[in-house]
PDB file of C-alpha atoms in Angstrom:
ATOM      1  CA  UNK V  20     -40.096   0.045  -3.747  1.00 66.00           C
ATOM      2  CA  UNK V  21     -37.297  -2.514  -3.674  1.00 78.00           C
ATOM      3  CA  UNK V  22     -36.037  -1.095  -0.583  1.00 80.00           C
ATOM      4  CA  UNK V  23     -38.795  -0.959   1.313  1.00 84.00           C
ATOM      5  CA  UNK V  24     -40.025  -4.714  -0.038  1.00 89.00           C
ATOM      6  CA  UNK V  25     -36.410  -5.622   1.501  1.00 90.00           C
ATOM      7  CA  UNK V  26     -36.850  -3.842   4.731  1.00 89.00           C
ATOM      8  CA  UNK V  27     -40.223  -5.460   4.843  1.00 91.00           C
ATOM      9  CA  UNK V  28     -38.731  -9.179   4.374  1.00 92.00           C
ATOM     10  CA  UNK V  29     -35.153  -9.141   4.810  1.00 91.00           C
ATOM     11  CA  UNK V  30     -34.391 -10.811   8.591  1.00 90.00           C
ATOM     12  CA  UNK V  31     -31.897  -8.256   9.757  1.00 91.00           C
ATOM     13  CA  UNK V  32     -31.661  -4.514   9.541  1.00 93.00           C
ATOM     14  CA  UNK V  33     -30.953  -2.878   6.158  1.00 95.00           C
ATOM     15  CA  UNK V  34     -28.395  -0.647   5.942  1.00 95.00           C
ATOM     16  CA  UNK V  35     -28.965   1.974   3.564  1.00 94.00           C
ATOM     17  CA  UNK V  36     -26.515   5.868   3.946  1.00 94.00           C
ATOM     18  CA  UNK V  37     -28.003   8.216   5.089  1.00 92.00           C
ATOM     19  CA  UNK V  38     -27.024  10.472   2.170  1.00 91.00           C
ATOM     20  CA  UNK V  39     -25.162  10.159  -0.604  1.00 91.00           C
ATOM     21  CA  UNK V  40     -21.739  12.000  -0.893  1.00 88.00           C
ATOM     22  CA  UNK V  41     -21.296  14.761  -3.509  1.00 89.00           C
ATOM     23  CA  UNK V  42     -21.400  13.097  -7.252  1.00 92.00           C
ATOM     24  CA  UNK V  43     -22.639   9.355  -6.090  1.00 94.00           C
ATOM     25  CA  UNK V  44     -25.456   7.673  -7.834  1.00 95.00           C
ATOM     26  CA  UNK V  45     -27.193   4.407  -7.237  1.00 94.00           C
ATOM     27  CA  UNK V  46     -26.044   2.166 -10.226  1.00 94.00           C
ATOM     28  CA  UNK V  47     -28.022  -0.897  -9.762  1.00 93.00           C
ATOM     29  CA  UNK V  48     -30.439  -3.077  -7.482  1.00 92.00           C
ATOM     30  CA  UNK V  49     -30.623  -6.292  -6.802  1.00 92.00           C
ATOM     31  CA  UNK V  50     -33.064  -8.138  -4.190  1.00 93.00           C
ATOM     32  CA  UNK V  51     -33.748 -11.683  -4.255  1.00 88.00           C
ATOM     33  CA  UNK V  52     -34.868 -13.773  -1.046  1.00 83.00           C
ATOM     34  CA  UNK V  53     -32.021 -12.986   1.580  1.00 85.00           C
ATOM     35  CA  UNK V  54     -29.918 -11.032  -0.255  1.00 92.00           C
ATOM     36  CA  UNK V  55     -30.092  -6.763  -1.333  1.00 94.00           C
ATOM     37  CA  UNK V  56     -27.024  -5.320  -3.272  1.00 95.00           C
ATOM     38  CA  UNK V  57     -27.003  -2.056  -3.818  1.00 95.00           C
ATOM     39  CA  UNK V  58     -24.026  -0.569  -5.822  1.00 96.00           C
ATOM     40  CA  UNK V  59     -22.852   3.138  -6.230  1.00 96.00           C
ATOM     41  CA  UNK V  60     -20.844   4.958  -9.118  1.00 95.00           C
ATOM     42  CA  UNK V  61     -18.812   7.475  -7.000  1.00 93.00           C
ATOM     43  CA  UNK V  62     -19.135  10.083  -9.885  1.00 88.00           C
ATOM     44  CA  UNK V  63     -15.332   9.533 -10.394  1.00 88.00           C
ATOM     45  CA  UNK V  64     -14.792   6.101 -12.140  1.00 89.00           C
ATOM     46  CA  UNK V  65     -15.454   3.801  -8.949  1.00 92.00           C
ATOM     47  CA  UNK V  66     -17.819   1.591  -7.733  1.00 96.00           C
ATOM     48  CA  UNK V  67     -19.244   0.843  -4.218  1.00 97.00           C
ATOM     49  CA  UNK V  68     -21.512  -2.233  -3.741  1.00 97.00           C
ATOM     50  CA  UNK V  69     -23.402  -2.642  -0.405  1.00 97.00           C
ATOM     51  CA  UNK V  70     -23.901  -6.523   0.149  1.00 96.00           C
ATOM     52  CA  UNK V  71     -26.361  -7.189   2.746  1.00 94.00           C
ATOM     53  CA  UNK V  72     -26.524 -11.070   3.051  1.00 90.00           C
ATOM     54  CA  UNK V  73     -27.434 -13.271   6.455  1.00 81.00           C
ATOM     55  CA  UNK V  74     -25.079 -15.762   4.928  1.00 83.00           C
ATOM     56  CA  UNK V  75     -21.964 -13.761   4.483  1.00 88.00           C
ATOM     57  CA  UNK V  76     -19.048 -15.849   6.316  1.00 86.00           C
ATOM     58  CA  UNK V  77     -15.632 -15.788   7.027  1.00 84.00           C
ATOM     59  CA  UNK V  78     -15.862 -12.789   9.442  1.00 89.00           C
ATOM     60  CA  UNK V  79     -13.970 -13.576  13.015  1.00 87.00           C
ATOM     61  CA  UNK V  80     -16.420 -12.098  15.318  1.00 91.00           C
ATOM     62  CA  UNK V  81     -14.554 -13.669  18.254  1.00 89.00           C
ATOM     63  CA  UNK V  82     -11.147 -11.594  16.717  1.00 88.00           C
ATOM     64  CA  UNK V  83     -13.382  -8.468  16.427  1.00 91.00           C
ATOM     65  CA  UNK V  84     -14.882  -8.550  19.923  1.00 92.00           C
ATOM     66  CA  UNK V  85     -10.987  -9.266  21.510  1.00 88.00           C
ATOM     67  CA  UNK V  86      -9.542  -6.152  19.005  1.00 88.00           C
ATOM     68  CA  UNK V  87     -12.156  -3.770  20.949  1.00 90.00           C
ATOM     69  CA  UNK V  88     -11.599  -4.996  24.142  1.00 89.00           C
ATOM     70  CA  UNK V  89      -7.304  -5.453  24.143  1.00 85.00           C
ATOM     71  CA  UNK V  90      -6.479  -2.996  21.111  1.00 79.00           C
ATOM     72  CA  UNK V  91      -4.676  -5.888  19.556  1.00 73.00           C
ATOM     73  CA  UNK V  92      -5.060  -8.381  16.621  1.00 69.00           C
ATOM     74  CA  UNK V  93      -3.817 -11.561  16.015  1.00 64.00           C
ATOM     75  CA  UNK V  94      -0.854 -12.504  13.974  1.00 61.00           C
ATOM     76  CA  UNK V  95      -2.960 -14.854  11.506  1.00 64.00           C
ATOM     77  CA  UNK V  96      -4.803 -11.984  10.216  1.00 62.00           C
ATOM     78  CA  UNK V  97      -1.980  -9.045   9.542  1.00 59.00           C
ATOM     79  CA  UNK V  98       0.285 -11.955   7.833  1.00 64.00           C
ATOM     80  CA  UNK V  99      -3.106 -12.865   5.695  1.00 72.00           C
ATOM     81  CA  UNK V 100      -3.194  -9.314   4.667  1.00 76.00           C
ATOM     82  CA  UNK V 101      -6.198  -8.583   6.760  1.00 83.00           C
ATOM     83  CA  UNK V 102      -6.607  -5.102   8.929  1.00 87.00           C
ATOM     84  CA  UNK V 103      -9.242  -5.035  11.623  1.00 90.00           C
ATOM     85  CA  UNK V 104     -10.693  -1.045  10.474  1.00 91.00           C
ATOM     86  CA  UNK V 105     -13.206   0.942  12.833  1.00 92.00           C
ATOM     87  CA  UNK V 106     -15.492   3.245  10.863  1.00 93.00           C
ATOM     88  CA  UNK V 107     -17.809   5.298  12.933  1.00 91.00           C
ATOM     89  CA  UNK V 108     -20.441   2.595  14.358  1.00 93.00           C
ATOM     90  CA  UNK V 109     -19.181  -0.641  12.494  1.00 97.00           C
ATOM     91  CA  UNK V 110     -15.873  -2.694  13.192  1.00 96.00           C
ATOM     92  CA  UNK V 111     -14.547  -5.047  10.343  1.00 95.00           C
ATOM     93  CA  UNK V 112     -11.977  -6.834   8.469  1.00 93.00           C
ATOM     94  CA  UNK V 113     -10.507  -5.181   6.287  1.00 93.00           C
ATOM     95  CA  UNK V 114      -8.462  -6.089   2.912  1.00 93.00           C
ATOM     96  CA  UNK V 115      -7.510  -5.524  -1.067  1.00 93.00           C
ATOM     97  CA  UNK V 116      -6.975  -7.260  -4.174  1.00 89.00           C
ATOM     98  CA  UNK V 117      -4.991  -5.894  -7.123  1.00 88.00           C
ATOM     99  CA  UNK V 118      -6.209  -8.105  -9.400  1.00 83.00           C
ATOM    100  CA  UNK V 119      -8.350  -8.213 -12.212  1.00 88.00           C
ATOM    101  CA  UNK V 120      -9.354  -4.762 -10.709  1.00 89.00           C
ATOM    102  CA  UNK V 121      -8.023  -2.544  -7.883  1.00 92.00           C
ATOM    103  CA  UNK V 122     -10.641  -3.687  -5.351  1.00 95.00           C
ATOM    104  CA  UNK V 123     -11.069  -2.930  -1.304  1.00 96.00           C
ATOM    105  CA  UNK V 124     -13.359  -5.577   0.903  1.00 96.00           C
ATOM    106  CA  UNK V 125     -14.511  -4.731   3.880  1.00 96.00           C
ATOM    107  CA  UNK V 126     -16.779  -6.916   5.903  1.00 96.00           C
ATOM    108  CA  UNK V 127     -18.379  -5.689   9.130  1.00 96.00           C
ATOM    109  CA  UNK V 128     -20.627  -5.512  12.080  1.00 95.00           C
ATOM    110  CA  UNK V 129     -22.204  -3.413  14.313  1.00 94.00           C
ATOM    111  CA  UNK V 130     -19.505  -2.768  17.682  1.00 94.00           C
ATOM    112  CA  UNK V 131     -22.382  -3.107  19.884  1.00 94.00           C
ATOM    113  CA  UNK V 132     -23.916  -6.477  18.893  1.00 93.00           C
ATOM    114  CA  UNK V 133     -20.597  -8.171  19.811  1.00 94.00           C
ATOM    115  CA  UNK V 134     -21.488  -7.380  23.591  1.00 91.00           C
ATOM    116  CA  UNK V 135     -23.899 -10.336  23.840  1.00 86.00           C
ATOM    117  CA  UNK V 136     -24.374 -13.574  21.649  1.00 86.00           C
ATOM    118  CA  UNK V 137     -22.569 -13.324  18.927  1.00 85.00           C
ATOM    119  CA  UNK V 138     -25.210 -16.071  17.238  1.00 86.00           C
ATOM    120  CA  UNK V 139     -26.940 -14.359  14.650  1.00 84.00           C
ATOM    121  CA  UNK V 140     -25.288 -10.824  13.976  1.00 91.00           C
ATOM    122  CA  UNK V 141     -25.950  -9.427  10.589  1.00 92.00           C
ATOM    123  CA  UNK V 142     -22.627  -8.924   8.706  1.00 94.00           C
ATOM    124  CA  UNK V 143     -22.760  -6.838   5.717  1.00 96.00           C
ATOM    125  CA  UNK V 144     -19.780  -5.751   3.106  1.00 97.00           C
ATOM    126  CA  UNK V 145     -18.595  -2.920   1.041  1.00 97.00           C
ATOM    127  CA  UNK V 146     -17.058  -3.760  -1.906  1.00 97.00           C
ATOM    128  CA  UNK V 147     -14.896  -0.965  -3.473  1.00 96.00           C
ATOM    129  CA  UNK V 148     -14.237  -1.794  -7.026  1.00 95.00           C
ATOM    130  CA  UNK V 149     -11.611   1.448  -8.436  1.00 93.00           C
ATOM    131  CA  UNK V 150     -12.043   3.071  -5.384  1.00 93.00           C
ATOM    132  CA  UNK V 151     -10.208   4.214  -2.724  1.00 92.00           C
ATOM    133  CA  UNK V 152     -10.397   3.387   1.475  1.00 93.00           C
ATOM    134  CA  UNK V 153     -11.436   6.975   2.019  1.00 92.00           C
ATOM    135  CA  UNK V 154     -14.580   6.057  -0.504  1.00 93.00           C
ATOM    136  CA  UNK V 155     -14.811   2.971   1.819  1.00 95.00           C
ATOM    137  CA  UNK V 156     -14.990   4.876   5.273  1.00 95.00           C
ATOM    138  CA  UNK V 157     -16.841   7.985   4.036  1.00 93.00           C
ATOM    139  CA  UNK V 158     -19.448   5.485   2.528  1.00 95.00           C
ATOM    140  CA  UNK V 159     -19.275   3.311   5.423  1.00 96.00           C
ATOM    141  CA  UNK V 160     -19.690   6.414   7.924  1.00 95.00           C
ATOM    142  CA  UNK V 161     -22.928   7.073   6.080  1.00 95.00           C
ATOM    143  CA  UNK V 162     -24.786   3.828   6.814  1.00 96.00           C
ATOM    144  CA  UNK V 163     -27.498   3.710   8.988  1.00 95.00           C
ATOM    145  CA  UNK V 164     -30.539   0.868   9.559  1.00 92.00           C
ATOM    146  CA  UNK V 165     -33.505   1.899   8.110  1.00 90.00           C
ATOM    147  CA  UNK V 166     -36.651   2.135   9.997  1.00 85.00           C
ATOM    148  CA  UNK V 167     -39.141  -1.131   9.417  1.00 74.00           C
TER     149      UNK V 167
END
């Protein structure tokens, strides 16, 4: 029900996989106005939370759009730490954190909605708390907009 209420409301597509892998459960919920997080236990001590948020910043869409088009990235981002990462449909940023848990970030648009105004693009996030970047892109892989 919390799904679909988000679906209903939310002002961008929800992302939701497709299926889960092998193992994965859906740990928790949370909708409230413009924001749905969904987060998975990967059955083998990790966690994957889906953050679906029109406000999430920070993402260089300009950056992406030029990485698909030239193949290259800029020197601010790989000294920052930052990797641009293509998984299946989506194009993002890409980066970890050691500390106070082994955690992976990625935060990412659709490739195709950089082809026009880039005013407005939903950006959504995986964050991988104990989990590794294959969790990331085989989760990430899975993710498709559900129907309203």
């Amino acid at each position: 029900m919390t799904f679909n209420q988000a679906v209903r409301e939310l002002p961008f597509p929800v992302l939701l996989p497709d299926d889960l892998p092998e193992g994965w459960e859906i740990a928790e919920t949370v909708y409230d106005e413009e924001l749905l997080v969904v987060s998975y236990d990967t059955g083998d001590g990790g966690r994957i939370e889906l953050v679906q948020d029109q406000n999430i910043q920070g993402l260089e869409l300009y950056t992406l759009r030029n990485y698909i088009i030239s193949g290259s990235t800029s020197q601010d981002l790989i000294e920052s730490g930052i990797t641009i990462q293509e998984f299946s449909d989506f194009i993002g940023e890409l980066i970890s954190f050691d500390e106070p848990v082994p955690t992976i970030q990625y935060t990412f648009v659709k490739k195709k909605n950089l082809f026009g105004s880039l005013e407005n693009i939903p950006v959504y996030q995986v964050i991988g708390k104990e989990a590794t970047l294959g969790d990331i892109r085989k989760f990430t892989e899975r993710l498709e907009a559900v129907p309203q």
